[in-house]
PDB file of C-alpha atoms in Angstrom:
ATOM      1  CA  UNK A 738      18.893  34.923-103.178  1.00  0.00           C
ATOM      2  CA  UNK A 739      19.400  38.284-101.069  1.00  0.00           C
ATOM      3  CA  UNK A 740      16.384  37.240 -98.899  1.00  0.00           C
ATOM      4  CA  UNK A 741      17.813  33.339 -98.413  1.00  0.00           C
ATOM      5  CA  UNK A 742      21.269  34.998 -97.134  1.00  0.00           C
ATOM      6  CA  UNK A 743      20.080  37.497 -94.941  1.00  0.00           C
ATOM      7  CA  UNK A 744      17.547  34.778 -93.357  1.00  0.00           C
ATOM      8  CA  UNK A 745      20.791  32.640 -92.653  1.00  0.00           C
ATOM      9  CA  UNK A 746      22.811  35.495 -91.595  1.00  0.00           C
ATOM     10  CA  UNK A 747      19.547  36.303 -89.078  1.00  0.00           C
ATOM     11  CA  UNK A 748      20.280  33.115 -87.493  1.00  0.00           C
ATOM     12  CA  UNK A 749      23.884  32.618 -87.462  1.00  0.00           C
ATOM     13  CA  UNK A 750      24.823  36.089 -86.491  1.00  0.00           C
ATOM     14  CA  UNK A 751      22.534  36.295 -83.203  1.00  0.00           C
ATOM     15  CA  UNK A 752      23.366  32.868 -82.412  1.00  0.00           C
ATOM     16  CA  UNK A 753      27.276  33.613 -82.474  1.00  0.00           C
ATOM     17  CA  UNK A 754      26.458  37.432 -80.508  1.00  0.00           C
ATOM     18  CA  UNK A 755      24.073  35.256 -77.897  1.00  0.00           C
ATOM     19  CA  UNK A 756      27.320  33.080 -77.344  1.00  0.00           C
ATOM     20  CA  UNK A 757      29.572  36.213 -77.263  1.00  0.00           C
ATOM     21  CA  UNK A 758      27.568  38.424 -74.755  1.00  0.00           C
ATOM     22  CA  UNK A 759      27.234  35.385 -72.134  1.00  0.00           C
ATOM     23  CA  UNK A 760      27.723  35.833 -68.506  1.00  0.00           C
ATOM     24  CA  UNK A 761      31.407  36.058 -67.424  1.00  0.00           C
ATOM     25  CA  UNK A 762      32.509  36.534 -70.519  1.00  0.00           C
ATOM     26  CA  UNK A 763      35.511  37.877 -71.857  1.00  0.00           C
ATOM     27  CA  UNK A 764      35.820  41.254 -73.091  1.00  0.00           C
ATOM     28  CA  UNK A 765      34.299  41.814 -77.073  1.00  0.00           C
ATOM     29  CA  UNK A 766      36.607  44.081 -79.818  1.00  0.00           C
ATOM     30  CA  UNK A 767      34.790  45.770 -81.735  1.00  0.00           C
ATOM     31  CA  UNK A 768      36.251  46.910 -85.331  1.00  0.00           C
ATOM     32  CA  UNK A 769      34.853  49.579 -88.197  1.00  0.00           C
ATOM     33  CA  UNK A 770      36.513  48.943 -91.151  1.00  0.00           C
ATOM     34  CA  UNK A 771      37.184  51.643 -93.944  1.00  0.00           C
ATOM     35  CA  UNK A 772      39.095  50.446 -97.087  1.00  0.00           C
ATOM     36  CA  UNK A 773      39.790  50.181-100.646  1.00  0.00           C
ATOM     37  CA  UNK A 774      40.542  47.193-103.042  1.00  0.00           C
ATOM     38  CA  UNK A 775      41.613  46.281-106.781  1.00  0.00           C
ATOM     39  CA  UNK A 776      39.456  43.936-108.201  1.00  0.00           C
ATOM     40  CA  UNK A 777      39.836  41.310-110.950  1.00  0.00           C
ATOM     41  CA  UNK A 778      37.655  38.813-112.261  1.00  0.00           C
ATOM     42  CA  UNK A 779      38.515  36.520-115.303  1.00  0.00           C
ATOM     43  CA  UNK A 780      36.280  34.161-117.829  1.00  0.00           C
ATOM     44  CA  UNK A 781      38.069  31.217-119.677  1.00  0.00           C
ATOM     45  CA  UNK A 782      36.103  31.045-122.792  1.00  0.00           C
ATOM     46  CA  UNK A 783      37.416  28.601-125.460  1.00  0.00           C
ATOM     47  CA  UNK A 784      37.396  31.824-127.684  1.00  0.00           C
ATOM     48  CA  UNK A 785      38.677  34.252-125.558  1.00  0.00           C
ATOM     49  CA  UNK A 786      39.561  35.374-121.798  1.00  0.00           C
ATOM     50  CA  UNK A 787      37.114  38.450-120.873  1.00  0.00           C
ATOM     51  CA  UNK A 788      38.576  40.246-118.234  1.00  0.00           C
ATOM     52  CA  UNK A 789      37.401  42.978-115.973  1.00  0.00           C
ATOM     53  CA  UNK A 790      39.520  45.248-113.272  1.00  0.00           C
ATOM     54  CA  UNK A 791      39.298  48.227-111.683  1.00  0.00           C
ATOM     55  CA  UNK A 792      38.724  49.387-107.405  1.00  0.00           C
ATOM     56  CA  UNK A 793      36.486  48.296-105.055  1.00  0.00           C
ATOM     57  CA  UNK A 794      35.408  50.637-102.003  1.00  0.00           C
ATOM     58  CA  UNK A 795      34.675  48.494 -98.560  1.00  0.00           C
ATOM     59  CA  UNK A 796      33.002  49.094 -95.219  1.00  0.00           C
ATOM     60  CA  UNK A 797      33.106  46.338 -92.326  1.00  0.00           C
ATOM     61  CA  UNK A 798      32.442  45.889 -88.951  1.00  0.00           C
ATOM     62  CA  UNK A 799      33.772  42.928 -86.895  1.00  0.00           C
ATOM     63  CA  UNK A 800      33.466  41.732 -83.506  1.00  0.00           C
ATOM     64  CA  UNK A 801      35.170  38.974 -81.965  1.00  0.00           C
ATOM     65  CA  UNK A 802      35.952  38.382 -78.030  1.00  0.00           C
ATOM     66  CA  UNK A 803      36.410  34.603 -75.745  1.00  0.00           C
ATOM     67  CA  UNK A 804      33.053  33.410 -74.538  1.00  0.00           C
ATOM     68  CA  UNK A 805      33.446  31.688 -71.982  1.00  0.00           C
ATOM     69  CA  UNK A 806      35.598  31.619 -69.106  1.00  0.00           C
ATOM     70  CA  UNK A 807      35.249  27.742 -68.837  1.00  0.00           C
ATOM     71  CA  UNK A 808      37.373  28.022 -71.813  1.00  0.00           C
ATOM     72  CA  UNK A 809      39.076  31.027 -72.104  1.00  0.00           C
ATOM     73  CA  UNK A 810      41.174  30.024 -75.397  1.00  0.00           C
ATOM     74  CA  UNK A 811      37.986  29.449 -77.655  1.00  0.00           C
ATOM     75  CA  UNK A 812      37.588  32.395 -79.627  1.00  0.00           C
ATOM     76  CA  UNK A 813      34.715  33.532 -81.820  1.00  0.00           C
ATOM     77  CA  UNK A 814      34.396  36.330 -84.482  1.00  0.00           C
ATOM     78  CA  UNK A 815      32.294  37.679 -86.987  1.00  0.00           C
ATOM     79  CA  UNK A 816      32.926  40.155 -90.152  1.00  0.00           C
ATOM     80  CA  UNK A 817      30.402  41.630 -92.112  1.00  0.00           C
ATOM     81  CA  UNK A 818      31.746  43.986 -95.350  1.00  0.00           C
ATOM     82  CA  UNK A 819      29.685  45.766 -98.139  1.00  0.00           C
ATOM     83  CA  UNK A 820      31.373  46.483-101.251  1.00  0.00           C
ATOM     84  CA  UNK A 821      30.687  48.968-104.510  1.00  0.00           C
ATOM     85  CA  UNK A 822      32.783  49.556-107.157  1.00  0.00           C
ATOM     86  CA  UNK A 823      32.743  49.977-111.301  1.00  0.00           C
ATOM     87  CA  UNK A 824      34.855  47.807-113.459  1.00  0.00           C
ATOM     88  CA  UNK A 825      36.430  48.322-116.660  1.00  0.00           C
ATOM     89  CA  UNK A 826      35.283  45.409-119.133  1.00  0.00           C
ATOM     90  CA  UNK A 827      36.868  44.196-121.995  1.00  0.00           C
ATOM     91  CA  UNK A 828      34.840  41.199-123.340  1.00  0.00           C
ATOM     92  CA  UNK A 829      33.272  39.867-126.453  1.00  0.00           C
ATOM     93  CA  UNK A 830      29.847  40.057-127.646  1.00  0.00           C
ATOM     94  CA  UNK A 831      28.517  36.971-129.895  1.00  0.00           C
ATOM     95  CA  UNK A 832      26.278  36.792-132.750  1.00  0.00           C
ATOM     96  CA  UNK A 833      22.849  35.554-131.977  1.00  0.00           C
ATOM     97  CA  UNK A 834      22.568  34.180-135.714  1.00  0.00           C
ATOM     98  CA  UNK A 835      26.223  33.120-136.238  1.00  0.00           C
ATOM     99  CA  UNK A 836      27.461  31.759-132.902  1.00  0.00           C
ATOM    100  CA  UNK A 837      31.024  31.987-134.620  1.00  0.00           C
ATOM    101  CA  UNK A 838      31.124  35.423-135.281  1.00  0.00           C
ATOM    102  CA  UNK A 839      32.882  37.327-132.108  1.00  0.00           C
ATOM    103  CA  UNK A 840      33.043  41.014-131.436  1.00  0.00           C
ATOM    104  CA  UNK A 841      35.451  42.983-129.189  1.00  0.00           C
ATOM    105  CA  UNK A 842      33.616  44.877-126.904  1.00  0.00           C
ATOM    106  CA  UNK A 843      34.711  47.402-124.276  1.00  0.00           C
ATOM    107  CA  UNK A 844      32.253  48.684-121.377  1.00  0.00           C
ATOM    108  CA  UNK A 845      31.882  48.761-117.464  1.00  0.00           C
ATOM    109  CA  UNK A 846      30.748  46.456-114.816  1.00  0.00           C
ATOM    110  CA  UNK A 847      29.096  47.733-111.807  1.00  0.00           C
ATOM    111  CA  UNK A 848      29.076  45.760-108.474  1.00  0.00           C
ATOM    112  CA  UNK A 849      27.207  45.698-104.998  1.00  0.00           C
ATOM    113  CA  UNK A 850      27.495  43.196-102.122  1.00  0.00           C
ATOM    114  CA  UNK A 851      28.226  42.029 -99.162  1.00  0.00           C
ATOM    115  CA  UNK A 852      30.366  39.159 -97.443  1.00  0.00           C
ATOM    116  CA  UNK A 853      29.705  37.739 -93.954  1.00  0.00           C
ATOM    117  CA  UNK A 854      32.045  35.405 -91.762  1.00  0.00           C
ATOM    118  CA  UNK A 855      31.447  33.523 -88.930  1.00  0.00           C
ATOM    119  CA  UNK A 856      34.903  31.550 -87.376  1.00  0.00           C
ATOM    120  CA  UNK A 857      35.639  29.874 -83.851  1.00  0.00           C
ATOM    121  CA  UNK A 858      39.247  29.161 -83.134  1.00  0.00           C
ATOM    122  CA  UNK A 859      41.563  28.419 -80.540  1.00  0.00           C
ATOM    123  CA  UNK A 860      43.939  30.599 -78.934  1.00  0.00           C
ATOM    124  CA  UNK A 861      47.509  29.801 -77.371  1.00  0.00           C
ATOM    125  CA  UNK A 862      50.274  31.713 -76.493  1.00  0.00           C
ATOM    126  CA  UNK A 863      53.935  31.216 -76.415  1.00  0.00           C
ATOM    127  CA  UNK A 864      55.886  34.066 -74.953  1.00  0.00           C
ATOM    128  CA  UNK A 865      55.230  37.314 -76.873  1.00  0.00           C
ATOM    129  CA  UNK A 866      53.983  34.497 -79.826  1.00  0.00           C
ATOM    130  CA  UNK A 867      50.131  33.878 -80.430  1.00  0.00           C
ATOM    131  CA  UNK A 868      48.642  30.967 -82.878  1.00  0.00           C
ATOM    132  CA  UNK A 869      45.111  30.439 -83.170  1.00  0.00           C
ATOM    133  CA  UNK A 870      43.884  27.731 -86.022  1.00  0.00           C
ATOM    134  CA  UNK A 871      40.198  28.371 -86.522  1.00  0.00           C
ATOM    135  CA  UNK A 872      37.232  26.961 -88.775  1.00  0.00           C
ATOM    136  CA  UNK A 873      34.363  28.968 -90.182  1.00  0.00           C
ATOM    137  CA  UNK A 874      31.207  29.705 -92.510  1.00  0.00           C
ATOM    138  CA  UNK A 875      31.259  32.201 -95.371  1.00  0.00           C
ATOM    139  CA  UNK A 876      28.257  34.168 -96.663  1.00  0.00           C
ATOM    140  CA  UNK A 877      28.434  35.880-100.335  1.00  0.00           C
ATOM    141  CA  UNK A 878      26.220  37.713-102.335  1.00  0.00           C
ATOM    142  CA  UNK A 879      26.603  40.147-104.924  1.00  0.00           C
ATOM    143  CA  UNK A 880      24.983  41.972-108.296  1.00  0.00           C
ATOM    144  CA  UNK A 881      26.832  42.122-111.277  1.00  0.00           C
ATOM    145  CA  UNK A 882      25.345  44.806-113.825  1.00  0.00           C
ATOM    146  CA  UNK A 883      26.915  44.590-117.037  1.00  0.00           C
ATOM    147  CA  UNK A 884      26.399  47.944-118.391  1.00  0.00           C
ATOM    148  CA  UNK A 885      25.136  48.660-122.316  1.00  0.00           C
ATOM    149  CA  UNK A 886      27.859  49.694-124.795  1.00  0.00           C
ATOM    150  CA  UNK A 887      27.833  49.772-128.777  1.00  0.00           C
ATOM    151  CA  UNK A 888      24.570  48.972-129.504  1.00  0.00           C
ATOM    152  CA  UNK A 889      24.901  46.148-127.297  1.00  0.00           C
ATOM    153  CA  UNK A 890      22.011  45.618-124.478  1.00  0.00           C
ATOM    154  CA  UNK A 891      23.945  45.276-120.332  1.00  0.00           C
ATOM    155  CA  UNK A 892      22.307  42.775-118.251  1.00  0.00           C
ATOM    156  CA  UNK A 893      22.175  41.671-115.019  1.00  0.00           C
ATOM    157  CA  UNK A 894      23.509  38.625-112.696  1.00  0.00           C
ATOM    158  CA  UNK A 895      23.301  38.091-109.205  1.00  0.00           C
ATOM    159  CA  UNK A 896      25.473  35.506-107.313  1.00  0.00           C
ATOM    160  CA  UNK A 897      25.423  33.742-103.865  1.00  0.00           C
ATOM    161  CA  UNK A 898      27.308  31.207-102.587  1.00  0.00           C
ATOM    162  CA  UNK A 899      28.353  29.292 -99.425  1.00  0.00           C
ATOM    163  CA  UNK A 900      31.959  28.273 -98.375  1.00  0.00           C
ATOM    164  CA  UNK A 901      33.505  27.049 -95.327  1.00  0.00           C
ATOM    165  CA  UNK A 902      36.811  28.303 -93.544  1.00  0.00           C
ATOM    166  CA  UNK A 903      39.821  26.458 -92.202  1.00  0.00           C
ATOM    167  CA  UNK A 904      43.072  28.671 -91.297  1.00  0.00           C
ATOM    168  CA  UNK A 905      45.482  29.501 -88.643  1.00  0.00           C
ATOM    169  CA  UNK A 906      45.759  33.423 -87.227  1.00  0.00           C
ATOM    170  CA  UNK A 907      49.146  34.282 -86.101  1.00  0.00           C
ATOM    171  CA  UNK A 908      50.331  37.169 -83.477  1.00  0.00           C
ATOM    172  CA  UNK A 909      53.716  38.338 -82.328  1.00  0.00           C
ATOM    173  CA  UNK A 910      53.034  41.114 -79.654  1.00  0.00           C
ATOM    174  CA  UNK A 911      55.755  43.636 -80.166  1.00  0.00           C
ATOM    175  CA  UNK A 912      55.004  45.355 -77.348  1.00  0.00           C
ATOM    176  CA  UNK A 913      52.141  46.427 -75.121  1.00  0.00           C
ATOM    177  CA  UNK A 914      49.180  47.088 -77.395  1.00  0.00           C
ATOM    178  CA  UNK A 915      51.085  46.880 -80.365  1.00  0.00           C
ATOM    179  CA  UNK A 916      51.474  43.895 -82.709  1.00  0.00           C
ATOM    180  CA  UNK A 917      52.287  42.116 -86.093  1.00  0.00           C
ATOM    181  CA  UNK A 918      49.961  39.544 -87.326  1.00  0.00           C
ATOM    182  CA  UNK A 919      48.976  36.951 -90.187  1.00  0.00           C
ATOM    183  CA  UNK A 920      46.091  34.413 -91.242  1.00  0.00           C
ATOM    184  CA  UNK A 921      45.977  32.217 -94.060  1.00  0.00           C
ATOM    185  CA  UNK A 922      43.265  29.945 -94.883  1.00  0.00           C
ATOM    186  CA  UNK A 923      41.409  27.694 -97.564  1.00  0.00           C
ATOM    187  CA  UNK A 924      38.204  28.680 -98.602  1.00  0.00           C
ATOM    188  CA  UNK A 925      36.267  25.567-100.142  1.00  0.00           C
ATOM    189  CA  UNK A 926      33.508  26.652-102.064  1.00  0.00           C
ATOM    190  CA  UNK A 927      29.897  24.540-100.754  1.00  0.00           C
ATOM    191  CA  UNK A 928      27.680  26.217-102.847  1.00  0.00           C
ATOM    192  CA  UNK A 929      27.013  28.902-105.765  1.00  0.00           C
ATOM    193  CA  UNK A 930      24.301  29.590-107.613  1.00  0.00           C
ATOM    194  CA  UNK A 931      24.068  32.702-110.385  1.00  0.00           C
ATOM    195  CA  UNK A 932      21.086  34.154-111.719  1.00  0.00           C
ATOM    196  CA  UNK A 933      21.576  35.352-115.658  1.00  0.00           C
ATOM    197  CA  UNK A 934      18.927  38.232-116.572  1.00  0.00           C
ATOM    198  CA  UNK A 935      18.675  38.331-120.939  1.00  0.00           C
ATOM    199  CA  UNK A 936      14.903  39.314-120.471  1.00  0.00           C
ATOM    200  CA  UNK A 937      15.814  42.368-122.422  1.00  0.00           C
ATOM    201  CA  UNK A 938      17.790  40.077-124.859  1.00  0.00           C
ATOM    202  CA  UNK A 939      16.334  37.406-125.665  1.00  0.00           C
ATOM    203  CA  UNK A 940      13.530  36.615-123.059  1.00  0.00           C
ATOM    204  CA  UNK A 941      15.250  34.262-120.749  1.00  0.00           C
ATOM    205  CA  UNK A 942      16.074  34.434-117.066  1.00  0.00           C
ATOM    206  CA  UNK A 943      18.796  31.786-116.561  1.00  0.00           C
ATOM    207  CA  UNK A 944      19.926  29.732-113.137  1.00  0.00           C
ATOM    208  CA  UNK A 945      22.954  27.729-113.029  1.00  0.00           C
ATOM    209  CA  UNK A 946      25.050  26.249-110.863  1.00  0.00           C
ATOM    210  CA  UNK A 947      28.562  26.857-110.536  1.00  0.00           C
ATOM    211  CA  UNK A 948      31.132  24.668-110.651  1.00  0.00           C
ATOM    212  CA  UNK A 949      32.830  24.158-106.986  1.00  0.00           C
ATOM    213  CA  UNK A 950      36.526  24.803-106.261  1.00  0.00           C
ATOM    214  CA  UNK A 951      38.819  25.952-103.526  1.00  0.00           C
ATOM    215  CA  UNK A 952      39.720  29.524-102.911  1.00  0.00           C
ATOM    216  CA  UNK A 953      42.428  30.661-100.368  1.00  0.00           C
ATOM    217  CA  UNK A 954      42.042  33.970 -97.758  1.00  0.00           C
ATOM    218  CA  UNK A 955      45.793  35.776 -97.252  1.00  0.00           C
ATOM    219  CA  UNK A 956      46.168  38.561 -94.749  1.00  0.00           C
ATOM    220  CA  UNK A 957      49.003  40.614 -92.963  1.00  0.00           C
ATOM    221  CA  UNK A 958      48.708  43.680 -90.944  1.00  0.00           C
ATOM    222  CA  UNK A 959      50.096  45.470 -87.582  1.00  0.00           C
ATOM    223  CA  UNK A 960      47.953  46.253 -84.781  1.00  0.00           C
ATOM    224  CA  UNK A 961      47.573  49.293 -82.419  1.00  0.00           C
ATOM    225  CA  UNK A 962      46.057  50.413 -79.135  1.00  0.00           C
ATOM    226  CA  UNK A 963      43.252  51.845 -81.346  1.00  0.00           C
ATOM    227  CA  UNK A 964      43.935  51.353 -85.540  1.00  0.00           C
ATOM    228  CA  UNK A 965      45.060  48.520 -87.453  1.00  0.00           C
ATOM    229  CA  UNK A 966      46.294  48.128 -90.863  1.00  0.00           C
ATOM    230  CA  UNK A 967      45.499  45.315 -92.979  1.00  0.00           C
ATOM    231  CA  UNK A 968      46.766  44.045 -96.310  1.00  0.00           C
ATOM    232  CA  UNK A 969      44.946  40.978 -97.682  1.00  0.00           C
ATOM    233  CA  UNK A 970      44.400  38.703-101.069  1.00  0.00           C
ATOM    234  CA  UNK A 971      41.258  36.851-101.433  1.00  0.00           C
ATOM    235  CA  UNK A 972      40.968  34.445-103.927  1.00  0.00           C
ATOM    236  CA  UNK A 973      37.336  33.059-105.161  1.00  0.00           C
ATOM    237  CA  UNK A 974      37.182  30.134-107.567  1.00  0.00           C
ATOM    238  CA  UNK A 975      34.539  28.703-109.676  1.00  0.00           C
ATOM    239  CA  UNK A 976      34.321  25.681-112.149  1.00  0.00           C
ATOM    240  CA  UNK A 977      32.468  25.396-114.922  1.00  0.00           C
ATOM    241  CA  UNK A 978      28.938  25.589-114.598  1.00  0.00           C
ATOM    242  CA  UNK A 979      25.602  23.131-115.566  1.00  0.00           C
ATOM    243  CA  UNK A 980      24.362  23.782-118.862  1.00  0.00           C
ATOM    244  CA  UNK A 981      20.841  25.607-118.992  1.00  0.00           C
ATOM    245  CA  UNK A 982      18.542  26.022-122.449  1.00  0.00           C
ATOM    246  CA  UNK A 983      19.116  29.775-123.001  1.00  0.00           C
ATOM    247  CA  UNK A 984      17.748  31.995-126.355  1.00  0.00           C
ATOM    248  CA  UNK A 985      14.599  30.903-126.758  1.00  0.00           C
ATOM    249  CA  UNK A 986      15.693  27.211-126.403  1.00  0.00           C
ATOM    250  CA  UNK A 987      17.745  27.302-129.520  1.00  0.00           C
ATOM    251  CA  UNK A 988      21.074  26.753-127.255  1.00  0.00           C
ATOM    252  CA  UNK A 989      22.449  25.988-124.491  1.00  0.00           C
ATOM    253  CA  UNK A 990      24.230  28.457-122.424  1.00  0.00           C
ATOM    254  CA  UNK A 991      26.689  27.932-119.393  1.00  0.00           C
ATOM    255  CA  UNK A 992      29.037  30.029-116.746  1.00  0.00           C
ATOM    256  CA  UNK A 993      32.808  28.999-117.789  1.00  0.00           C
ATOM    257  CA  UNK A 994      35.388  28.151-115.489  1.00  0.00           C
ATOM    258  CA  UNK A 995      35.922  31.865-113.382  1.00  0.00           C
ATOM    259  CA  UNK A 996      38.252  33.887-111.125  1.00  0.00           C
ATOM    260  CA  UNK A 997      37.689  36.552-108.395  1.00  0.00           C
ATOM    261  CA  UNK A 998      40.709  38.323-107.010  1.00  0.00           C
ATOM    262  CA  UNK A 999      40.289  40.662-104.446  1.00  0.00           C
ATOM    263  CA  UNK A1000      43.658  42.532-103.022  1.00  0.00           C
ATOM    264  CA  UNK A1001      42.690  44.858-100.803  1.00  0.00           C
ATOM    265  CA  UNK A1002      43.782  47.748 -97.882  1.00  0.00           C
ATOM    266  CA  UNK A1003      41.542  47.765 -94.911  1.00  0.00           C
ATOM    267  CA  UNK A1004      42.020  50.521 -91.646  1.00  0.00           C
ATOM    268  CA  UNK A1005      40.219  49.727 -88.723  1.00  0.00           C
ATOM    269  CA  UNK A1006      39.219  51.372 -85.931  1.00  0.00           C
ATOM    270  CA  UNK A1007      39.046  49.696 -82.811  1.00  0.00           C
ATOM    271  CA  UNK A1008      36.727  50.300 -79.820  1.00  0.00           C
TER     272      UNK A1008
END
């Protein structure tokens, strides 16, 4: 799944920088973007709600600019972010021979990835006010390691998925070079596919497909000559998934209905 996103990415991203670094073109700002998040993600299990939390390092770099001078409102941008953190876990784990049987269990999560945007919106200004809607593709993959604890084996699951972008960016210039802003936007999910590693449990590698749903993007921030300082909330939602044979073919296993909350601080540096 890594290979499939970075192959898109390798065509959206030069496409978008091709458009961006055309003749006549506006000037580009470029951001490099340090920051720090809390992270949640939540299971809804008919016997339980496993829950994991705990912070999230980041590192982006954006660039956005006006393309063309033909039409000098269009705007484009791009944001690529890696993120690492380690979760606290507190789940169950489930008999293999009595399904009914549930244990509390207690361990870590760790988690690498990366998120990629691609929007094009359009800019107008009234007085010292700026309002740009915009529409856009979203890129996400990440690995999920769910790390061994009390006897009980960690695995590993890997997720990508696809969702579009539809928002509005707002700007009121304070003065010159400084600012206030705010986007919000809805995030419908496309596509999302996980890949379940229980080699080391029970022989299977499992696919499924999650179940689609809308998410939401929330942002507000202030803007300097140089720095800016953004606070954001993004919200990832997934239905329930298909159910795959899993253990041998004795059952049948499925991703439940999930949550991904992201609430995070980003400083960037602009140049």
């Amino acid at each position: 799944m890594l290979r499939i996103n970075l192959a898109v990415c390798g065509v959206v991203v030069p496409m978008l920088m091709s458009l961006l670094s055309q003749a006549g073109a506006y000037a580009f700002e470029y951001r490099m973007q340090p920051g720090l998040a809390l992270y949640q993600w939540k299971e809804a299990f008919d016997q339980g709600t496993p829950k994991e939390s705990g912070p999230l390092a980041t590192f982006g770099v954006s660039v956005s600019g006006f393309p063309s001078t033909l039409n000098p409102d269009v705007s484009l941008r791009n944001d690529f972010q890696l993120f690492l953190g380690r979760m606290s876990y507190d789940t169950f784990a489930q008999s293999l021979s009595t399904s009914s049987v549930l244990i509390p269990l207690s361990t870590h999560t760790v988690y690498l990835g990366f998120n990629y945007e691609g929007t094009v919106g359009f800019r107008s200004a009234h007085g010292p006010a700026v309002i740009e809607p915009f529409i856009g593709l979203g890129l996400r993959w990440w690995d999920r390691y769910i790390e061994s604890a009390n006897g009980v084996s960690g695995y590993e699951e890997l997720y990508a998925t696809m969702y579009s972008r539809a928002g509005i960016r707002l700007q009121h210039n304070v003065s010159e070079g400084h600012a206030t802003y705010s986007m919000v936007s809805v995030d419908p999910m496309l596509w999302a596919r996980e890949q379940i590693d229980w080699v080391r449990i029970s022989g299977d590698t499992l696919t499924v497909k999650n179940g689609l749903r809308p998410g939401w993007t929330v942002e507000f921030g202030v803007r300097g000559p140089t720095v800016d300082g953004t606070v954001y909330w993004r919200a990832t939602r997934f239905g329930e998934s298909n159910k795959v044979a899993c253990l041998g073919g004795t059952a049948r296993c499925f991703q439940p209905t999930s949550t991904q909350d992201i609430i995070g601080l980003n400083v960037a540096f602009v140049f």
